Amino acid sequence: MSETLTQTNAIQDVLNTLGVKEINKGAAVGNQWLASQGEVIESYSPVDGKLIGKVNSATAADYEAAIVKGQEAFKSWRMVPAPIRGEYVRQFGEELRKVKDELGKLVSYEMGKSYQEGLGEVQEMIDICDFAVGLSRQLHGFTMHSERPMHRMYEQYHPLGTVGIISAFNFPVAVWAWNTALAWICGDVCIWKPSEKVPLCAVACHNIMNKVIKANNLPDGINSLVIGGADLGIKLSEDKRVPLVSATGSTRMGKAVSATVGARLGKSLLELGGNNAIIVTPTADLKMVVPGAVFGAIGTAGQRCTSTRRIIIHESIYDKVKDAIVSAYGQIKIGDPLDESNHVGPVIDKDAVANYLSALERVVEEGGKIIVEGGVLSGEGYESGCYVKPAIAEASNDFKIVQHETFAPVLYLMKYSGDVSNAIALQNDVPQGLSSAIMTNNMREQEEFLAHCGSDCGIANVNIGTSGAEIGGAFGGEKETGGGRESGSDAWKVYMRRQTNTINWGADLPLAQGIKFNL
């Protein structure tokens, strides 16, 4: 086994480079770290079970200070020309490039995903910065022709104010950057409530952003951090001073956020659960099916919202595809994610292990058959107790456990018969609607999958897997996935308020619809 980060003391060098000390405060407004005398949150690595560091969670007073500072900062920040705000985002991207390796290692060590995936997550941050820089010169509205003479109509977009960001453990840095980069160029200020399971990643990111804030003498309140539990998420959801709450996490959490924000007529951007399927048709190329399915199912130990949960295979090729995927699972290497010879690292914690084991029990209870055995690994290298074997079960789509998203490496195989419309119906017959894929060399099947009668998901791929989205496209899903859109395309519009303007440059005052009103 090659020397890895966890077999040396190099993690301390990473923490030092990123400015993450042994004990940190869990709240900051720009360069100002607040008192943070709340409950101590300890971060243990799922890789080896060791304590990485501690933070004091933010208190109600810390939260209030961050909100007030953000409101003050917004007054000047919104007046900065958008391309200039884009320049600051560009600088943030450059700072990320300098520490890509170190931040990728911290993501891998604190969250448990492979080092390559950790690097990929930091690259997503860099990519969204690049995207936002160009976008800062294109926050465009539209012009319309007025029905009234000597009138001009157009629409424009204005900043919202404070954007609350609630992020999940599985992408501890990228999702915050997706939101912050776009919110910044739109003229908004941000307050971030990260998952308390990965607090040190959040501290590191805040430190990196602070370099840009300090170098340019920017208002501290444009970027705030409050680490803590669900109580802080509730505060963001209830706070009328936060016009937009962007929340990533479980459907259960999203429903609570949506109800609370909606009750005050605020806006919410929700990225929630997925139950993603790959349809494999008779013309599919196995050379694409196998790596697409296996990476989708085991990448990030099955803890991506876009992880592949179901493979829907035509009955005529079912055994062939099943045997190929089972054979590939036999080659999977499980272990320290910072050792690049391993494919799969640990799940996030013991609760995730329990959910994984429960899913395997339930699928058998409902009549399924385990064809690649699961289980928890123990012994040398697995001391954390968070390493599990990726498992495969043959199951029916209507099983309750199949309808539920299990955030773990459990894959369900099922058959379909007849034409591709039957497979699409199975794929769509779950509460979630995030990502979907079809493997086919039949153009008609491809087009039916992409048509109005096809996939009901926010993401629909052809001859690639369900996992791994590019920055340029809008990311998000439908149904219980929440309907939100982040990242590329015109996702920036959710961070702004829309305004229609009509200008009368004539000497008379005609009314719309030809209404006469004479005085």
Coordinates of C-alpha atoms in Angstrom, one line a residue:
M1 CA 0.0 0.0 0.0
S2 CA 1.5 3.3 -1.0
E3 CA 2.2 6.1 1.5
T4 CA -0.9 8.2 1.9
L5 CA -1.8 11.4 3.6
T6 CA -3.2 9.6 6.6
Q7 CA -0.1 7.5 7.1
T8 CA 2.0 10.6 7.6
N9 CA 1.5 13.9 9.5
A10 CA 1.0 15.7 6.2
I11 CA -2.7 16.5 7.2
Q12 CA -1.3 19.1 9.6
D13 CA 0.6 20.8 6.8
V14 CA -2.6 20.9 4.8
L15 CA -4.5 22.5 7.7
N16 CA -1.7 25.0 8.2
T17 CA -1.7 26.0 4.5
L18 CA -5.4 26.5 4.6
G19 CA -5.3 28.5 7.8
V20 CA -7.3 25.9 9.8
K21 CA -6.0 25.7 13.4
E22 CA -6.7 23.1 16.0
I23 CA -9.6 25.1 17.5
N24 CA -11.5 27.6 15.4
K25 CA -14.4 29.9 15.9
G26 CA -17.5 28.8 14.0
A27 CA -18.7 32.2 12.9
A28 CA -17.1 35.0 10.8
V29 CA -18.0 38.1 9.0
G30 CA -15.4 38.5 6.3
N31 CA -12.0 38.8 8.1
Q32 CA -13.7 39.3 11.5
W33 CA -14.0 36.0 13.4
L34 CA -16.8 36.3 16.0
A35 CA -16.9 35.1 19.6
S36 CA -18.6 31.8 18.8
Q37 CA -19.1 30.5 22.3
G38 CA -21.6 27.9 21.3
E39 CA -21.4 24.1 21.5
V40 CA -18.1 22.6 20.5
I41 CA -18.3 20.6 17.2
E42 CA -15.6 18.0 16.8
S43 CA -14.7 16.8 13.3
Y44 CA -13.6 13.2 13.0
S45 CA -12.4 11.9 9.7
P46 CA -14.3 8.9 8.4
V47 CA -11.1 7.8 6.8
D48 CA -9.3 6.8 10.0
G49 CA -11.6 7.9 12.8
K50 CA -9.1 10.5 14.0
L51 CA -10.0 13.9 15.4
I52 CA -9.1 16.6 12.8
G53 CA -10.1 19.7 14.7
K54 CA -12.9 21.5 16.6
V55 CA -15.0 24.6 16.1
N56 CA -17.3 26.5 18.5
S57 CA -20.7 26.7 16.8
A58 CA -22.2 30.1 16.1
T59 CA -24.6 31.5 18.6
A60 CA -27.8 33.5 18.0
A61 CA -25.8 36.7 18.7
D62 CA -23.2 35.6 16.1
Y63 CA -25.9 35.0 13.6
E64 CA -27.5 38.4 14.2
A65 CA -24.1 40.1 13.9
A66 CA -23.6 38.5 10.5
I67 CA -27.0 39.4 9.2
V68 CA -26.7 43.1 10.3
K69 CA -23.2 43.4 8.8
G70 CA -24.4 41.8 5.6
Q71 CA -27.3 44.3 5.3
E72 CA -24.8 47.2 5.8
A73 CA -22.4 45.8 3.2
F74 CA -25.2 45.3 0.7
K75 CA -25.8 49.0 0.5
S76 CA -22.4 49.6 -1.0
W77 CA -21.8 46.2 -2.7
R78 CA -24.9 46.5 -4.9
M79 CA -23.5 49.8 -6.3
V80 CA -20.2 48.2 -7.5
P81 CA -20.4 47.6 -11.2
A82 CA -21.1 43.9 -12.0
P83 CA -17.9 43.5 -14.1
I84 CA -15.9 44.8 -11.1
R85 CA -17.6 42.3 -8.8
G86 CA -16.7 39.7 -11.4
E87 CA -13.0 40.7 -11.1
Y88 CA -13.2 39.9 -7.4
V89 CA -14.7 36.5 -8.2
R90 CA -11.8 36.0 -10.7
Q91 CA -9.4 36.6 -7.9
F92 CA -11.2 34.0 -5.7
G93 CA -10.7 31.5 -8.5
E94 CA -7.0 32.3 -8.7
E95 CA -6.7 31.8 -5.0
L96 CA -8.4 28.4 -5.3
R97 CA -6.0 27.4 -8.0
K98 CA -3.1 28.0 -5.6
V99 CA -4.5 25.6 -3.0
K100 CA -6.3 23.1 -5.2
D101 CA -4.2 20.2 -4.0
E102 CA -4.5 21.0 -0.3
L103 CA -8.2 21.8 -0.3
G104 CA -8.9 18.7 -2.4
K105 CA -7.0 16.6 0.3
L106 CA -9.0 18.2 3.1
V107 CA -12.3 17.5 1.3
S108 CA -11.2 13.9 0.9
Y109 CA -10.0 13.5 4.4
E110 CA -12.9 15.2 6.2
M111 CA -15.7 14.0 4.0
G112 CA -14.3 10.6 2.8
K113 CA -14.5 10.9 -1.0
S114 CA -11.6 9.9 -3.2
Y115 CA -8.8 12.4 -3.6
Q116 CA -9.5 12.6 -7.3
E117 CA -13.1 13.5 -6.5
G118 CA -11.9 16.0 -3.9
L119 CA -9.7 17.6 -6.6
G120 CA -12.7 17.5 -9.0
E121 CA -14.9 19.3 -6.4
V122 CA -12.3 22.1 -6.1
Q123 CA -12.1 22.3 -9.9
E124 CA -15.9 22.8 -9.9
M125 CA -15.3 25.9 -7.6
I126 CA -12.7 27.2 -10.1
D127 CA -15.0 26.5 -13.0
I128 CA -18.0 28.4 -11.5
C129 CA -15.7 31.4 -10.8
D130 CA -14.6 31.4 -14.5
F131 CA -18.3 31.1 -15.6
A132 CA -19.3 33.9 -13.2
V133 CA -16.6 36.3 -14.4
G134 CA -17.9 36.2 -18.0
L135 CA -21.5 36.3 -16.8
S136 CA -20.8 39.5 -14.8
R137 CA -20.9 41.3 -18.2
Q138 CA -24.1 39.7 -19.4
L139 CA -26.7 40.2 -16.6
H140 CA -29.1 41.2 -19.4
G141 CA -32.8 42.0 -19.5
F142 CA -35.0 42.4 -22.6
T143 CA -36.5 45.3 -24.6
M144 CA -40.1 45.2 -25.7
H145 CA -42.2 47.3 -28.1
S146 CA -44.9 49.4 -26.4
E147 CA -48.4 49.6 -27.7
R148 CA -48.4 53.3 -26.8
P149 CA -46.7 55.9 -29.0
M150 CA -43.4 57.4 -27.9
H151 CA -43.0 54.8 -25.1
R152 CA -40.2 52.4 -24.5
M153 CA -40.3 49.2 -22.4
Y154 CA -37.6 47.1 -21.1
E155 CA -36.8 44.8 -18.1
Q156 CA -33.8 44.6 -15.9
Y157 CA -32.5 42.6 -12.9
H158 CA -31.5 44.0 -9.5
P159 CA -29.7 42.3 -6.6
L160 CA -31.9 40.6 -4.0
G161 CA -29.9 41.4 -0.8
T162 CA -28.8 38.6 1.5
V163 CA -28.6 35.1 0.2
G164 CA -28.7 32.3 2.8
I165 CA -26.8 29.2 1.8
I166 CA -27.4 25.8 3.5
S167 CA -25.1 23.1 2.2
A168 CA -24.8 19.4 2.7
F169 CA -21.8 17.2 3.7
N170 CA -21.4 15.4 0.4
F171 CA -20.2 18.4 -1.5
P172 CA -18.7 20.4 1.3
V173 CA -17.2 23.2 -0.8
A174 CA -18.5 23.2 -4.4
V175 CA -22.2 23.9 -3.7
W176 CA -21.3 26.9 -1.6
A177 CA -19.1 28.2 -4.4
W178 CA -21.8 27.7 -7.0
N179 CA -24.1 30.0 -4.9
T180 CA -21.5 32.5 -3.8
A181 CA -19.9 33.1 -7.1
L182 CA -23.2 33.8 -8.8
A183 CA -24.7 35.8 -5.9
W184 CA -21.6 38.0 -5.7
I185 CA -21.6 39.0 -9.4
C186 CA -25.4 39.6 -9.0
G187 CA -24.6 42.1 -6.2
D188 CA -25.9 40.0 -3.3
V189 CA -24.1 39.3 0.0
C190 CA -24.0 35.7 1.4
I191 CA -24.3 34.0 4.7
W192 CA -23.3 30.3 4.7
K193 CA -24.5 27.6 7.1
P194 CA -22.5 24.5 6.1
S195 CA -23.1 21.0 7.3
E196 CA -21.8 20.5 10.8
K197 CA -20.3 17.2 9.6
V198 CA -17.6 19.0 7.6
P199 CA -16.9 22.3 9.4
L200 CA -13.2 22.5 8.7
C201 CA -13.8 22.5 4.9
A202 CA -16.0 25.6 5.5
V203 CA -13.4 27.3 7.6
A204 CA -10.8 26.7 4.9
C205 CA -13.0 28.1 2.2
H206 CA -13.8 31.2 4.2
N207 CA -10.1 31.8 4.8
I208 CA -9.5 31.6 1.0
M209 CA -12.3 34.1 0.3
N210 CA -11.0 36.4 3.0
K211 CA -7.7 36.8 1.1
V212 CA -9.7 38.5 -1.7
I213 CA -11.8 40.6 0.7
K214 CA -8.7 41.8 2.5
A215 CA -6.6 42.4 -0.6
N216 CA -9.3 44.6 -2.2
N217 CA -10.5 46.3 1.1
L218 CA -14.0 44.9 0.5
P219 CA -16.8 45.2 3.1
D220 CA -16.6 42.2 5.5
G221 CA -20.3 41.7 5.4
I222 CA -20.4 40.5 1.8
N223 CA -19.4 37.0 3.0
S224 CA -20.3 35.4 6.3
L225 CA -20.0 32.0 7.9
V226 CA -22.1 30.5 10.7
I227 CA -21.3 26.9 11.6
G228 CA -23.8 24.9 13.6
G229 CA -26.9 22.7 13.7
A230 CA -30.4 22.8 12.4
D231 CA -31.3 25.8 14.6
L232 CA -29.2 28.1 12.3
G233 CA -30.9 26.7 9.2
I234 CA -34.3 27.5 10.9
K235 CA -33.1 31.1 11.6
L236 CA -32.2 31.6 8.0
S237 CA -35.5 30.2 6.8
E238 CA -37.5 32.4 9.2
D239 CA -35.6 35.6 8.7
K240 CA -37.4 38.1 6.5
R241 CA -34.1 39.9 6.0
V242 CA -32.9 36.9 3.9
P243 CA -35.0 37.1 0.7
L244 CA -33.5 33.9 -0.8
V245 CA -32.5 30.7 1.0
S246 CA -30.6 28.1 -1.1
A247 CA -30.7 24.7 0.6
T248 CA -29.1 21.5 -0.4
G249 CA -29.9 18.3 1.4
S250 CA -32.6 15.7 2.1
T251 CA -36.1 16.0 0.8
R252 CA -37.3 16.1 4.5
M253 CA -35.1 19.1 5.2
G254 CA -36.1 20.8 2.0
K255 CA -39.8 20.5 2.7
A256 CA -39.3 22.2 6.1
V257 CA -37.2 25.0 4.5
S258 CA -39.7 25.5 1.7
A259 CA -42.7 25.7 4.1
T260 CA -41.0 28.2 6.4
V261 CA -39.6 30.4 3.7
G262 CA -42.9 30.2 1.8
A263 CA -44.9 31.3 4.9
R264 CA -43.1 34.6 4.7
L265 CA -43.3 34.7 0.9
G266 CA -39.5 34.5 0.5
K267 CA -37.8 32.6 -2.2
S268 CA -36.1 29.2 -1.9
L269 CA -33.8 27.4 -4.2
L270 CA -33.9 23.7 -3.3
E271 CA -31.6 20.9 -4.4
L272 CA -32.8 17.8 -2.7
G273 CA -32.8 14.0 -3.0
G274 CA -32.4 11.9 -6.2
N275 CA -33.3 8.4 -7.1
N276 CA -31.5 8.2 -10.4
A277 CA -31.7 5.5 -13.0
I278 CA -29.9 4.3 -16.1
I279 CA -32.0 2.6 -18.8
V280 CA -30.1 0.0 -20.7
T281 CA -31.6 -0.9 -24.1
P282 CA -30.8 -3.8 -26.4
T283 CA -28.5 -1.6 -28.6
A284 CA -26.5 -0.3 -25.7
D285 CA -22.7 -0.5 -25.8
L286 CA -21.5 -2.4 -22.8
K287 CA -18.1 -0.6 -22.9
M288 CA -20.1 2.5 -21.9
V289 CA -22.7 0.9 -19.7
V290 CA -20.3 -0.7 -17.2
P291 CA -18.0 2.2 -16.3
G292 CA -21.0 4.6 -16.3
A293 CA -23.1 2.5 -14.0
V294 CA -20.3 1.5 -11.7
F295 CA -18.9 5.0 -11.2
G296 CA -22.4 6.4 -10.8
A297 CA -23.2 3.8 -8.1
I298 CA -20.0 3.8 -6.1
G299 CA -18.5 7.3 -6.7
T300 CA -18.4 9.2 -3.4
A301 CA -19.5 5.9 -1.8
G302 CA -23.0 6.4 -3.2
Q303 CA -23.4 9.7 -1.5
R304 CA -23.9 12.0 -4.4
C305 CA -27.4 13.3 -5.1
T306 CA -26.8 12.2 -8.7
S307 CA -25.6 8.7 -7.6
T308 CA -27.0 5.9 -9.7
R309 CA -29.5 3.9 -7.6
R310 CA -31.3 1.9 -10.2
I311 CA -30.4 0.1 -13.5
I312 CA -33.4 -0.7 -15.7
I313 CA -32.3 -3.3 -18.2
H314 CA -34.2 -4.8 -21.2
E315 CA -35.0 -8.5 -20.5
S316 CA -33.3 -9.6 -23.7
I317 CA -29.8 -8.5 -22.4
Y318 CA -30.5 -8.5 -18.7
D319 CA -28.2 -11.5 -17.8
K320 CA -25.4 -10.2 -20.0
V321 CA -25.5 -6.7 -18.4
K322 CA -25.9 -8.0 -14.9
D323 CA -22.9 -10.4 -15.2
A324 CA -20.7 -7.5 -16.6
I325 CA -21.6 -5.2 -13.8
V326 CA -21.2 -7.9 -11.1
S327 CA -17.8 -8.7 -12.6
A328 CA -16.7 -5.1 -12.5
Y329 CA -17.8 -4.9 -8.8
G330 CA -15.3 -7.7 -8.1
Q331 CA -12.5 -5.3 -9.2
I332 CA -13.4 -2.5 -6.8
K333 CA -10.8 -1.5 -4.3
I334 CA -12.1 -0.1 -1.0
G335 CA -9.8 1.9 1.4
D336 CA -8.2 5.1 2.2
P337 CA -9.5 7.6 -0.3
L338 CA -6.3 9.5 -0.4
D339 CA -4.6 6.4 -1.8
E340 CA -5.3 6.8 -5.5
S341 CA -5.3 3.0 -6.1
N342 CA -8.6 2.8 -4.2
H343 CA -11.9 3.3 -5.9
V344 CA -14.2 3.8 -2.8
G345 CA -13.6 5.5 0.5
P346 CA -15.8 5.5 3.6
V347 CA -19.3 6.8 4.1
I348 CA -19.6 9.9 6.2
D349 CA -20.4 8.4 9.6
K350 CA -21.9 5.5 11.6
D351 CA -25.4 6.8 11.0
A352 CA -24.8 6.4 7.2
V353 CA -23.5 2.8 7.9
A354 CA -26.7 2.0 9.8
N355 CA -28.9 3.4 6.9
Y356 CA -26.9 1.3 4.4
L357 CA -27.4 -1.9 6.5
S358 CA -31.1 -1.2 6.9
A359 CA -31.6 -0.8 3.2
L360 CA -30.0 -4.2 2.5
E361 CA -32.2 -5.8 5.1
R362 CA -35.4 -4.2 3.8
V363 CA -34.8 -5.1 0.2
V364 CA -34.6 -8.8 1.2
E365 CA -37.7 -8.4 3.4
E366 CA -39.6 -7.0 0.4
G367 CA -38.6 -9.9 -1.8
G368 CA -35.4 -8.8 -3.4
K369 CA -32.2 -10.8 -3.9
I370 CA -28.7 -9.7 -3.0
I371 CA -26.3 -10.6 -5.8
V372 CA -23.3 -8.7 -4.6
E373 CA -23.0 -9.0 -0.9
G374 CA -22.6 -6.0 1.3
G375 CA -21.2 -5.5 4.8
V376 CA -19.1 -3.4 7.0
L377 CA -15.3 -3.8 6.7
S378 CA -13.1 -4.1 9.7
G379 CA -9.4 -4.6 10.5
E380 CA -6.3 -2.7 9.5
G381 CA -7.2 0.4 7.5
Y382 CA -10.9 0.2 8.4
E383 CA -10.6 1.4 12.0
S384 CA -13.2 4.2 11.6
G385 CA -16.0 1.6 11.1
C386 CA -17.3 3.7 8.1
Y387 CA -16.1 1.5 5.3
V388 CA -18.9 -0.6 3.6
K389 CA -18.9 -2.9 0.6
P390 CA -20.8 -1.6 -2.5
A391 CA -23.8 -4.0 -2.9
I392 CA -26.1 -4.9 -5.7
A393 CA -29.7 -6.3 -5.3
E394 CA -32.2 -7.5 -7.8
A395 CA -35.4 -5.6 -6.9
S396 CA -38.8 -4.4 -8.1
N397 CA -39.3 -0.7 -8.7
D398 CA -42.3 -0.6 -6.5
F399 CA -40.5 -1.8 -3.4
K400 CA -40.7 0.9 -0.7
I401 CA -37.0 0.8 -0.1
V402 CA -36.4 1.3 -3.9
Q403 CA -38.7 4.3 -3.9
H404 CA -36.7 5.8 -1.0
E405 CA -33.2 7.4 -1.5
T406 CA -30.6 5.5 0.4
F407 CA -27.4 7.7 0.6
A408 CA -25.0 4.7 0.4
P409 CA -23.5 2.4 -2.3
V410 CA -26.6 0.2 -2.8
L411 CA -27.6 -0.5 -6.5
Y412 CA -30.8 -2.0 -7.6
L413 CA -31.2 -4.0 -10.9
M414 CA -34.5 -4.5 -12.6
K415 CA -35.9 -5.7 -15.9
Y416 CA -38.2 -4.1 -18.4
S417 CA -39.9 -5.7 -21.4
G418 CA -41.4 -4.3 -24.6
D419 CA -40.3 -0.9 -25.9
V420 CA -38.4 1.9 -24.2
S421 CA -41.6 3.7 -23.1
N422 CA -42.0 1.0 -20.5
A423 CA -38.5 1.6 -19.2
I424 CA -39.2 5.4 -19.1
A425 CA -42.4 4.8 -17.1
L426 CA -40.4 2.7 -14.5
Q427 CA -37.7 5.4 -14.3
N428 CA -40.2 8.1 -13.7
D429 CA -42.2 6.1 -11.2
V430 CA -40.4 7.4 -8.1
P431 CA -41.0 10.6 -6.0
Q432 CA -37.7 12.1 -7.0
G433 CA -36.6 13.7 -10.3
L434 CA -33.0 14.7 -10.4
S435 CA -30.8 12.8 -12.9
S436 CA -31.5 10.1 -15.5
A437 CA -29.6 8.4 -18.3
I438 CA -30.2 6.1 -21.2
M439 CA -27.7 3.8 -22.9
T440 CA -28.7 3.2 -26.5
N441 CA -27.5 3.5 -30.1
N442 CA -31.1 3.7 -31.3
M443 CA -31.9 7.3 -32.3
R444 CA -35.6 6.9 -31.8
E445 CA -35.2 5.6 -28.3
Q446 CA -32.9 8.5 -27.5
E447 CA -35.3 11.0 -28.8
E448 CA -38.3 9.5 -27.0
F449 CA -36.3 9.6 -23.7
L450 CA -35.6 13.3 -24.3
A451 CA -39.1 14.2 -25.5
H452 CA -42.1 15.6 -23.6
C453 CA -43.2 12.0 -23.0
G454 CA -39.7 11.0 -21.8
S455 CA -37.6 11.5 -18.6
D456 CA -39.3 13.7 -16.0
C457 CA -35.9 14.6 -14.4
G458 CA -34.1 17.9 -14.5
I459 CA -31.1 16.1 -16.0
A460 CA -31.4 13.6 -18.9
N461 CA -28.3 12.1 -20.4
V462 CA -27.6 9.9 -23.4
N463 CA -24.7 7.4 -23.3
I464 CA -23.2 8.8 -20.1
G465 CA -24.1 8.1 -16.5
T466 CA -26.3 10.0 -14.1
S467 CA -23.4 11.4 -12.1
G468 CA -21.0 14.2 -13.0
A469 CA -22.5 17.5 -14.3
E470 CA -20.6 20.3 -16.0
I471 CA -20.8 23.9 -14.8
G472 CA -22.2 25.3 -18.0
G473 CA -25.6 23.6 -17.6
A474 CA -28.2 24.4 -15.0
F475 CA -28.2 21.8 -12.3
G476 CA -31.3 20.6 -10.5
G477 CA -34.4 18.5 -10.6
E478 CA -38.1 18.2 -10.3
K479 CA -40.7 16.6 -8.0
E480 CA -39.3 15.9 -4.5
T481 CA -35.9 17.1 -5.8
G482 CA -37.3 20.6 -5.2
G483 CA -37.3 22.3 -8.6
G484 CA -34.3 24.5 -8.0
R485 CA -31.6 25.3 -10.6
E486 CA -28.0 26.2 -9.8
S487 CA -24.7 26.7 -11.6
G488 CA -24.9 27.4 -15.3
S489 CA -27.3 28.6 -18.0
D490 CA -29.6 31.3 -16.6
A491 CA -29.6 30.0 -13.0
W492 CA -28.2 33.5 -12.1
K493 CA -31.7 34.9 -12.4
V494 CA -32.9 33.4 -9.1
Y495 CA -30.4 35.6 -7.2
M496 CA -31.9 38.7 -8.6
R497 CA -35.3 40.5 -8.7
R498 CA -36.9 41.3 -12.0
Q499 CA -38.3 44.7 -12.8
T500 CA -40.2 45.9 -15.9
N501 CA -39.7 49.6 -16.8
T502 CA -41.8 51.8 -19.1
I503 CA -40.6 55.2 -20.2
N504 CA -42.8 57.8 -21.8
W505 CA -40.6 60.2 -23.9
G506 CA -43.6 62.0 -25.5
A507 CA -45.6 65.0 -24.6
D508 CA -48.9 63.1 -24.0
L509 CA -50.1 60.5 -21.5
P510 CA -51.9 57.7 -23.4
L511 CA -53.1 54.8 -21.3
A512 CA -52.6 51.1 -22.0
Q513 CA -55.5 49.2 -23.6
G514 CA -56.7 52.4 -25.1
I515 CA -58.4 53.5 -21.9
K516 CA -59.7 57.1 -22.0
F517 CA -59.4 59.2 -18.9
N518 CA -60.0 62.9 -19.5
L519 CA -59.8 65.6 -16.8

